[in-house]
JSON list of C-alpha atoms in Angstrom, two decimals:
[
{"chain": "W", "resi": 263, "resn": "MET", "atom": "CA", "xyz": [101.48, 93.48, 81.69]},
{"chain": "W", "resi": 264, "resn": "PRO", "atom": "CA", "xyz": [101.07, 96.49, 79.98]},
{"chain": "W", "resi": 265, "resn": "SER", "atom": "CA", "xyz": [100.33, 95.82, 76.26]},
{"chain": "W", "resi": 266, "resn": "ALA", "atom": "CA", "xyz": [103.01, 96.42, 73.47]},
{"chain": "W", "resi": 267, "resn": "THR", "atom": "CA", "xyz": [100.94, 97.11, 71.39]},
{"chain": "W", "resi": 268, "resn": "ARG", "atom": "CA", "xyz": [98.86, 99.92, 72.99]},
{"chain": "W", "resi": 269, "resn": "PRO", "atom": "CA", "xyz": [98.52, 102.62, 70.67]},
{"chain": "W", "resi": 270, "resn": "GLU", "atom": "CA", "xyz": [99.58, 106.11, 70.59]},
{"chain": "W", "resi": 271, "resn": "LEU", "atom": "CA", "xyz": [98.76, 108.44, 73.71]},
{"chain": "W", "resi": 272, "resn": "PRO", "atom": "CA", "xyz": [95.01, 109.42, 72.88]},
{"chain": "W", "resi": 273, "resn": "ASN", "atom": "CA", "xyz": [93.75, 113.11, 73.27]},
{"chain": "W", "resi": 274, "resn": "PRO", "atom": "CA", "xyz": [93.20, 115.14, 74.91]},
{"chain": "W", "resi": 275, "resn": "TRP", "atom": "CA", "xyz": [96.00, 113.83, 77.06]},
{"chain": "W", "resi": 276, "resn": "ARG", "atom": "CA", "xyz": [98.52, 114.03, 74.21]},
{"chain": "W", "resi": 277, "resn": "ALA", "atom": "CA", "xyz": [97.81, 117.83, 73.32]},
{"chain": "W", "resi": 278, "resn": "PHE", "atom": "CA", "xyz": [97.61, 118.78, 76.95]},
{"chain": "W", "resi": 279, "resn": "LEU", "atom": "CA", "xyz": [101.05, 116.95, 77.68]},
{"chain": "W", "resi": 280, "resn": "VAL", "atom": "CA", "xyz": [102.67, 118.44, 74.68]},
{"chain": "W", "resi": 281, "resn": "ASP", "atom": "CA", "xyz": [101.04, 121.73, 75.76]},
{"chain": "W", "resi": 282, "resn": "VAL", "atom": "CA", "xyz": [102.63, 121.11, 79.50]},
{"chain": "W", "resi": 283, "resn": "ASP", "atom": "CA", "xyz": [105.64, 119.86, 78.66]},
{"chain": "W", "resi": 284, "resn": "GLY", "atom": "CA", "xyz": [106.50, 123.36, 76.28]},
{"chain": "W", "resi": 285, "resn": "GLN", "atom": "CA", "xyz": [105.71, 125.47, 79.44]},
{"chain": "W", "resi": 286, "resn": "LEU", "atom": "CA", "xyz": [108.02, 123.71, 81.92]},
{"chain": "W", "resi": 287, "resn": "PRO", "atom": "CA", "xyz": [110.99, 125.93, 82.35]},
{"chain": "W", "resi": 288, "resn": "ARG", "atom": "CA", "xyz": [112.99, 122.86, 83.50]},
{"chain": "W", "resi": 289, "resn": "SER", "atom": "CA", "xyz": [112.87, 119.24, 83.70]},
{"chain": "W", "resi": 290, "resn": "ILE", "atom": "CA", "xyz": [110.67, 117.52, 86.00]},
{"chain": "W", "resi": 291, "resn": "GLU", "atom": "CA", "xyz": [109.49, 113.79, 86.85]},
{"chain": "W", "resi": 292, "resn": "ILE", "atom": "CA", "xyz": [106.20, 112.94, 88.47]},
{"chain": "W", "resi": 293, "resn": "HIS", "atom": "CA", "xyz": [105.17, 109.68, 89.76]},
{"chain": "W", "resi": 294, "resn": "CYS", "atom": "CA", "xyz": [101.85, 108.60, 88.58]},
{"chain": "W", "resi": 295, "resn": "LEU", "atom": "CA", "xyz": [98.82, 106.73, 90.14]},
{"chain": "W", "resi": 296, "resn": "GLY", "atom": "CA", "xyz": [95.13, 106.24, 89.69]},
{"chain": "W", "resi": 297, "resn": "GLY", "atom": "CA", "xyz": [93.04, 106.29, 86.99]},
{"chain": "W", "resi": 298, "resn": "PHE", "atom": "CA", "xyz": [95.36, 107.57, 83.68]},
{"chain": "W", "resi": 299, "resn": "VAL", "atom": "CA", "xyz": [98.06, 104.88, 85.00]},
{"chain": "W", "resi": 300, "resn": "ALA", "atom": "CA", "xyz": [95.21, 102.05, 84.79]},
{"chain": "W", "resi": 301, "resn": "ALA", "atom": "CA", "xyz": [94.17, 103.23, 81.43]},
{"chain": "W", "resi": 302, "resn": "MET", "atom": "CA", "xyz": [97.57, 104.53, 79.58]},
{"chain": "W", "resi": 303, "resn": "TYR", "atom": "CA", "xyz": [99.83, 101.65, 81.20]},
{"chain": "W", "resi": 304, "resn": "TYR", "atom": "CA", "xyz": [97.51, 98.94, 82.17]},
{"chain": "W", "resi": 305, "resn": "ASP", "atom": "CA", "xyz": [95.11, 99.27, 78.78]},
{"chain": "W", "resi": 306, "resn": "LEU", "atom": "CA", "xyz": [92.08, 99.39, 81.76]},
{"chain": "W", "resi": 307, "resn": "PRO", "atom": "CA", "xyz": [88.63, 100.64, 79.85]},
{"chain": "W", "resi": 308, "resn": "ARG", "atom": "CA", "xyz": [88.94, 103.69, 82.43]},
{"chain": "W", "resi": 309, "resn": "PRO", "atom": "CA", "xyz": [88.41, 107.04, 81.13]},
{"chain": "W", "resi": 310, "resn": "THR", "atom": "CA", "xyz": [89.98, 110.28, 83.49]},
{"chain": "W", "resi": 311, "resn": "ASN", "atom": "CA", "xyz": [89.72, 113.68, 83.16]},
{"chain": "W", "resi": 312, "resn": "ASP", "atom": "CA", "xyz": [92.91, 114.05, 85.73]},
{"chain": "W", "resi": 313, "resn": "LEU", "atom": "CA", "xyz": [96.62, 112.63, 86.20]},
{"chain": "W", "resi": 314, "resn": "ASP", "atom": "CA", "xyz": [96.94, 112.15, 89.70]},
{"chain": "W", "resi": 315, "resn": "TYR", "atom": "CA", "xyz": [100.41, 112.28, 91.14]},
{"chain": "W", "resi": 316, "resn": "ILE", "atom": "CA", "xyz": [102.33, 111.57, 94.55]},
{"chain": "W", "resi": 317, "resn": "GLU", "atom": "CA", "xyz": [105.74, 113.20, 93.85]},
{"chain": "W", "resi": 318, "resn": "VAL", "atom": "CA", "xyz": [107.46, 115.69, 91.39]},
{"chain": "W", "resi": 319, "resn": "ILE", "atom": "CA", "xyz": [110.92, 115.87, 91.54]},
{"chain": "W", "resi": 320, "resn": "PRO", "atom": "CA", "xyz": [112.39, 118.24, 91.79]},
{"chain": "W", "resi": 321, "resn": "ARG", "atom": "CA", "xyz": [109.66, 119.23, 94.61]},
{"chain": "W", "resi": 322, "resn": "ASP", "atom": "CA", "xyz": [109.93, 123.07, 94.45]},
{"chain": "W", "resi": 323, "resn": "ALA", "atom": "CA", "xyz": [108.63, 122.33, 90.59]},
{"chain": "W", "resi": 324, "resn": "MET", "atom": "CA", "xyz": [105.25, 121.73, 92.20]},
{"chain": "W", "resi": 325, "resn": "VAL", "atom": "CA", "xyz": [103.78, 125.19, 92.54]},
{"chain": "W", "resi": 326, "resn": "THR", "atom": "CA", "xyz": [104.74, 125.83, 88.62]},
{"chain": "W", "resi": 327, "resn": "LEU", "atom": "CA", "xyz": [103.63, 122.40, 87.85]},
{"chain": "W", "resi": 328, "resn": "GLN", "atom": "CA", "xyz": [100.35, 123.35, 89.49]},
{"chain": "W", "resi": 329, "resn": "GLU", "atom": "CA", "xyz": [100.15, 126.63, 87.78]},
{"chain": "W", "resi": 330, "resn": "ILE", "atom": "CA", "xyz": [100.85, 125.40, 84.20]},
{"chain": "W", "resi": 331, "resn": "ALA", "atom": "CA", "xyz": [98.77, 121.93, 84.25]},
{"chain": "W", "resi": 332, "resn": "GLY", "atom": "CA", "xyz": [96.58, 121.95, 87.78]},
{"chain": "W", "resi": 333, "resn": "ILE", "atom": "CA", "xyz": [92.78, 122.24, 87.80]},
{"chain": "W", "resi": 334, "resn": "GLU", "atom": "CA", "xyz": [92.30, 125.95, 87.41]},
{"chain": "W", "resi": 335, "resn": "SER", "atom": "CA", "xyz": [94.90, 126.62, 84.46]},
{"chain": "W", "resi": 336, "resn": "PRO", "atom": "CA", "xyz": [94.83, 127.65, 81.55]},
{"chain": "W", "resi": 337, "resn": "LEU", "atom": "CA", "xyz": [95.43, 124.38, 79.94]},
{"chain": "W", "resi": 338, "resn": "ALA", "atom": "CA", "xyz": [93.41, 122.45, 81.73]},
{"chain": "W", "resi": 339, "resn": "ARG", "atom": "CA", "xyz": [90.44, 125.07, 80.57]},
{"chain": "W", "resi": 340, "resn": "LYS", "atom": "CA", "xyz": [91.51, 124.12, 77.34]},
{"chain": "W", "resi": 341, "resn": "HIS", "atom": "CA", "xyz": [92.07, 120.64, 77.28]},
{"chain": "W", "resi": 342, "resn": "ARG", "atom": "CA", "xyz": [89.72, 119.50, 79.68]},
{"chain": "W", "resi": 343, "resn": "VAL", "atom": "CA", "xyz": [91.74, 117.49, 81.66]},
{"chain": "W", "resi": 344, "resn": "HIS", "atom": "CA", "xyz": [94.36, 118.39, 84.46]},
{"chain": "W", "resi": 345, "resn": "LEU", "atom": "CA", "xyz": [97.16, 117.29, 86.68]},
{"chain": "W", "resi": 346, "resn": "GLN", "atom": "CA", "xyz": [96.40, 116.67, 90.32]},
{"chain": "W", "resi": 347, "resn": "HIS", "atom": "CA", "xyz": [98.28, 116.35, 93.62]},
{"chain": "W", "resi": 348, "resn": "VAL", "atom": "CA", "xyz": [97.30, 113.55, 95.48]},
{"chain": "W", "resi": 349, "resn": "ALA", "atom": "CA", "xyz": [98.55, 114.83, 99.15]},
{"chain": "W", "resi": 350, "resn": "VAL", "atom": "CA", "xyz": [97.73, 112.11, 101.15]},
{"chain": "W", "resi": 351, "resn": "ALA", "atom": "CA", "xyz": [98.03, 108.74, 99.57]},
{"chain": "W", "resi": 352, "resn": "SER", "atom": "CA", "xyz": [98.61, 105.07, 101.29]},
{"chain": "W", "resi": 353, "resn": "LEU", "atom": "CA", "xyz": [101.56, 103.30, 98.97]},
{"chain": "W", "resi": 354, "resn": "PRO", "atom": "CA", "xyz": [104.28, 100.58, 99.49]},
{"chain": "W", "resi": 355, "resn": "GLU", "atom": "CA", "xyz": [107.54, 101.81, 101.11]},
{"chain": "W", "resi": 356, "resn": "SER", "atom": "CA", "xyz": [110.00, 101.18, 97.99]},
{"chain": "W", "resi": 357, "resn": "TYR", "atom": "CA", "xyz": [107.64, 101.81, 95.41]},
{"chain": "W", "resi": 358, "resn": "ALA", "atom": "CA", "xyz": [109.67, 104.61, 93.52]},
{"chain": "W", "resi": 359, "resn": "ASP", "atom": "CA", "xyz": [112.16, 101.27, 93.27]},
{"chain": "W", "resi": 360, "resn": "ARG", "atom": "CA", "xyz": [109.74, 99.80, 90.96]},
{"chain": "W", "resi": 361, "resn": "LEU", "atom": "CA", "xyz": [108.72, 102.52, 88.68]},
{"chain": "W", "resi": 362, "resn": "THR", "atom": "CA", "xyz": [108.76, 102.51, 84.62]},
{"chain": "W", "resi": 363, "resn": "GLU", "atom": "CA", "xyz": [108.80, 104.98, 82.93]},
{"chain": "W", "resi": 364, "resn": "LEU", "atom": "CA", "xyz": [105.57, 106.19, 80.79]},
{"chain": "W", "resi": 365, "resn": "PHE", "atom": "CA", "xyz": [106.08, 107.55, 77.08]},
{"chain": "W", "resi": 366, "resn": "PRO", "atom": "CA", "xyz": [109.74, 107.51, 77.41]},
{"chain": "W", "resi": 367, "resn": "ARG", "atom": "CA", "xyz": [111.94, 110.07, 74.97]},
{"chain": "W", "resi": 368, "resn": "ARG", "atom": "CA", "xyz": [108.47, 111.67, 74.20]},
{"chain": "W", "resi": 369, "resn": "PHE", "atom": "CA", "xyz": [108.70, 114.77, 75.79]},
{"chain": "W", "resi": 370, "resn": "ASP", "atom": "CA", "xyz": [111.47, 117.34, 76.26]},
{"chain": "W", "resi": 371, "resn": "ARG", "atom": "CA", "xyz": [111.30, 118.11, 79.90]},
{"chain": "W", "resi": 372, "resn": "LEU", "atom": "CA", "xyz": [108.17, 115.97, 81.58]},
{"chain": "W", "resi": 373, "resn": "ARG", "atom": "CA", "xyz": [108.82, 112.87, 82.43]},
{"chain": "W", "resi": 374, "resn": "LEU", "atom": "CA", "xyz": [106.14, 110.46, 83.37]},
{"chain": "W", "resi": 375, "resn": "PHE", "atom": "CA", "xyz": [106.19, 107.43, 85.97]},
{"chain": "W", "resi": 376, "resn": "ALA", "atom": "CA", "xyz": [103.77, 104.56, 86.58]},
{"chain": "W", "resi": 377, "resn": "LEU", "atom": "CA", "xyz": [103.47, 102.41, 90.11]},
{"chain": "W", "resi": 378, "resn": "GLU", "atom": "CA", "xyz": [104.02, 98.94, 88.84]},
{"chain": "W", "resi": 379, "resn": "ALA", "atom": "CA", "xyz": [100.35, 97.00, 89.28]},
{"chain": "W", "resi": 380, "resn": "HIS", "atom": "CA", "xyz": [101.04, 95.40, 92.40]},
{"chain": "W", "resi": 381, "resn": "ASP", "atom": "CA", "xyz": [101.61, 98.90, 94.06]},
{"chain": "W", "resi": 382, "resn": "LEU", "atom": "CA", "xyz": [99.22, 100.89, 92.05]},
{"chain": "W", "resi": 383, "resn": "ALA", "atom": "CA", "xyz": [96.45, 97.90, 93.53]},
{"chain": "W", "resi": 384, "resn": "LEU", "atom": "CA", "xyz": [97.78, 98.47, 97.02]},
{"chain": "W", "resi": 385, "resn": "SER", "atom": "CA", "xyz": [97.54, 102.17, 96.57]},
{"chain": "W", "resi": 386, "resn": "LYS", "atom": "CA", "xyz": [93.61, 101.59, 96.37]},
{"chain": "W", "resi": 387, "resn": "LEU", "atom": "CA", "xyz": [93.22, 99.91, 99.26]},
{"chain": "W", "resi": 388, "resn": "ALA", "atom": "CA", "xyz": [92.35, 102.85, 102.19]},
{"chain": "W", "resi": 389, "resn": "ARG", "atom": "CA", "xyz": [89.70, 104.26, 99.90]},
{"chain": "W", "resi": 390, "resn": "ASN", "atom": "CA", "xyz": [87.92, 100.72, 98.64]},
{"chain": "W", "resi": 391, "resn": "SER", "atom": "CA", "xyz": [85.70, 102.82, 96.35]},
{"chain": "W", "resi": 392, "resn": "PRO", "atom": "CA", "xyz": [83.55, 100.57, 94.00]},
{"chain": "W", "resi": 393, "resn": "VAL", "atom": "CA", "xyz": [86.11, 102.21, 91.18]},
{"chain": "W", "resi": 394, "resn": "ASP", "atom": "CA", "xyz": [88.93, 100.87, 93.03]},
{"chain": "W", "resi": 395, "resn": "ARG", "atom": "CA", "xyz": [87.89, 97.37, 93.68]},
{"chain": "W", "resi": 396, "resn": "ASP", "atom": "CA", "xyz": [86.58, 97.57, 89.45]},
{"chain": "W", "resi": 397, "resn": "ASP", "atom": "CA", "xyz": [90.35, 98.51, 88.92]},
{"chain": "W", "resi": 398, "resn": "VAL", "atom": "CA", "xyz": [91.66, 96.23, 91.37]},
{"chain": "W", "resi": 399, "resn": "ALA", "atom": "CA", "xyz": [89.71, 93.14, 90.20]},
{"chain": "W", "resi": 400, "resn": "GLN", "atom": "CA", "xyz": [90.76, 94.35, 86.05]},
{"chain": "W", "resi": 401, "resn": "LEU", "atom": "CA", "xyz": [94.34, 94.56, 87.06]},
{"chain": "W", "resi": 402, "resn": "ALA", "atom": "CA", "xyz": [94.14, 91.01, 88.90]},
{"chain": "W", "resi": 403, "resn": "ARG", "atom": "CA", "xyz": [92.89, 89.21, 85.81]},
{"chain": "W", "resi": 404, "resn": "SER", "atom": "CA", "xyz": [94.97, 91.54, 82.71]},
{"chain": "W", "resi": 405, "resn": "VAL", "atom": "CA", "xyz": [98.30, 92.07, 84.38]},
{"chain": "W", "resi": 406, "resn": "PRO", "atom": "CA", "xyz": [97.77, 89.42, 86.19]},
{"chain": "W", "resi": 407, "resn": "LEU", "atom": "CA", "xyz": [98.38, 90.39, 89.88]},
{"chain": "W", "resi": 408, "resn": "LYS", "atom": "CA", "xyz": [99.60, 88.01, 91.95]},
{"chain": "W", "resi": 409, "resn": "ALA", "atom": "CA", "xyz": [97.65, 87.26, 95.46]},
{"chain": "W", "resi": 410, "resn": "GLU", "atom": "CA", "xyz": [101.51, 86.11, 97.16]},
{"chain": "W", "resi": 411, "resn": "ILE", "atom": "CA", "xyz": [103.03, 89.76, 96.27]},
{"chain": "W", "resi": 412, "resn": "LEU", "atom": "CA", "xyz": [99.98, 91.86, 96.80]},
{"chain": "W", "resi": 413, "resn": "ARG", "atom": "CA", "xyz": [100.09, 90.18, 100.22]},
{"chain": "W", "resi": 414, "resn": "THR", "atom": "CA", "xyz": [103.58, 90.13, 100.68]},
{"chain": "W", "resi": 415, "resn": "ARG", "atom": "CA", "xyz": [104.23, 93.65, 100.02]},
{"chain": "W", "resi": 416, "resn": "TYR", "atom": "CA", "xyz": [101.47, 94.86, 101.91]},
{"chain": "W", "resi": 417, "resn": "GLN", "atom": "CA", "xyz": [102.65, 93.00, 105.29]},
{"chain": "W", "resi": 418, "resn": "SER", "atom": "CA", "xyz": [106.61, 94.14, 104.37]},
{"chain": "W", "resi": 419, "resn": "GLU", "atom": "CA", "xyz": [106.07, 97.50, 102.75]},
{"chain": "W", "resi": 420, "resn": "LEU", "atom": "CA", "xyz": [102.53, 99.23, 103.46]},
{"chain": "W", "resi": 421, "resn": "ARG", "atom": "CA", "xyz": [100.87, 97.77, 106.89]},
{"chain": "W", "resi": 422, "resn": "PRO", "atom": "CA", "xyz": [103.63, 99.19, 109.22]},
{"chain": "W", "resi": 423, "resn": "THR", "atom": "CA", "xyz": [102.96, 102.72, 108.02]},
{"chain": "W", "resi": 424, "resn": "ILE", "atom": "CA", "xyz": [99.17, 102.71, 107.67]},
{"chain": "W", "resi": 425, "resn": "ILE", "atom": "CA", "xyz": [97.88, 104.80, 110.74]},
{"chain": "W", "resi": 426, "resn": "GLY", "atom": "CA", "xyz": [94.49, 103.40, 112.29]},
{"chain": "W", "resi": 427, "resn": "GLY", "atom": "CA", "xyz": [92.25, 101.31, 110.75]},
{"chain": "W", "resi": 428, "resn": "VAL", "atom": "CA", "xyz": [94.71, 98.42, 110.31]},
{"chain": "W", "resi": 429, "resn": "ALA", "atom": "CA", "xyz": [92.28, 95.55, 110.73]},
{"chain": "W", "resi": 430, "resn": "GLN", "atom": "CA", "xyz": [90.39, 97.18, 108.41]},
{"chain": "W", "resi": 431, "resn": "HIS", "atom": "CA", "xyz": [93.24, 97.19, 105.62]},
{"chain": "W", "resi": 432, "resn": "ASP", "atom": "CA", "xyz": [94.08, 93.65, 106.58]},
{"chain": "W", "resi": 433, "resn": "ARG", "atom": "CA", "xyz": [90.15, 92.64, 106.29]},
{"chain": "W", "resi": 434, "resn": "THR", "atom": "CA", "xyz": [89.69, 94.72, 102.87]},
{"chain": "W", "resi": 435, "resn": "LEU", "atom": "CA", "xyz": [93.02, 92.68, 101.23]},
{"chain": "W", "resi": 436, "resn": "GLU", "atom": "CA", "xyz": [91.90, 89.55, 102.46]},
{"chain": "W", "resi": 437, "resn": "MET", "atom": "CA", "xyz": [88.32, 90.06, 100.54]},
{"chain": "W", "resi": 438, "resn": "TRP", "atom": "CA", "xyz": [90.02, 91.39, 97.61]},
{"chain": "W", "resi": 439, "resn": "ILE", "atom": "CA", "xyz": [91.92, 88.01, 97.17]},
{"chain": "W", "resi": 440, "resn": "ASP", "atom": "CA", "xyz": [89.51, 86.04, 97.94]},
{"chain": "W", "resi": 441, "resn": "SER", "atom": "CA", "xyz": [87.29, 87.81, 95.39]},
{"chain": "W", "resi": 442, "resn": "TYR", "atom": "CA", "xyz": [89.45, 88.25, 92.21]},
{"chain": "W", "resi": 443, "resn": "PHE", "atom": "CA", "xyz": [92.28, 85.50, 92.81]},
{"chain": "W", "resi": 444, "resn": "LEU", "atom": "CA", "xyz": [90.73, 82.16, 93.92]}
]
């Protein structure tokens, strides 16, 4: 579970996101995932210099957002952090129904939403890198994740949409459950 006593948004993220908010011409919503969510919302000791996002609403704001805050932007050079659109990600079908707003009312135009912990873990299934496995192990302990929710959500919302490699995903999920939950 996210910490109720979590400190204020640390720099450089605070200054960067304030600057991004100030340059946005209109309100936007960003669906965030990855290390930023793991660190800022679930309090994992996980440094990151990018804020990965899967969705921008409205969709036509993505070009503007990348110009303002993408890896090549002046703000990214100034703060040494950036926003990164993740074009392809494996997410449970109904992830958007479980999003939670990060830093509500902190910004005027920028609204950031975090994946629910089980959805965040499942977003790491396809890549399954050592960093991903560390994140899932830490989420399993600290949130804590529930193995049955992970398995059910995978079976009903993610597995039906996987293109190729289903057996590998099945094995990876079971390895995670065996390693991090028992």
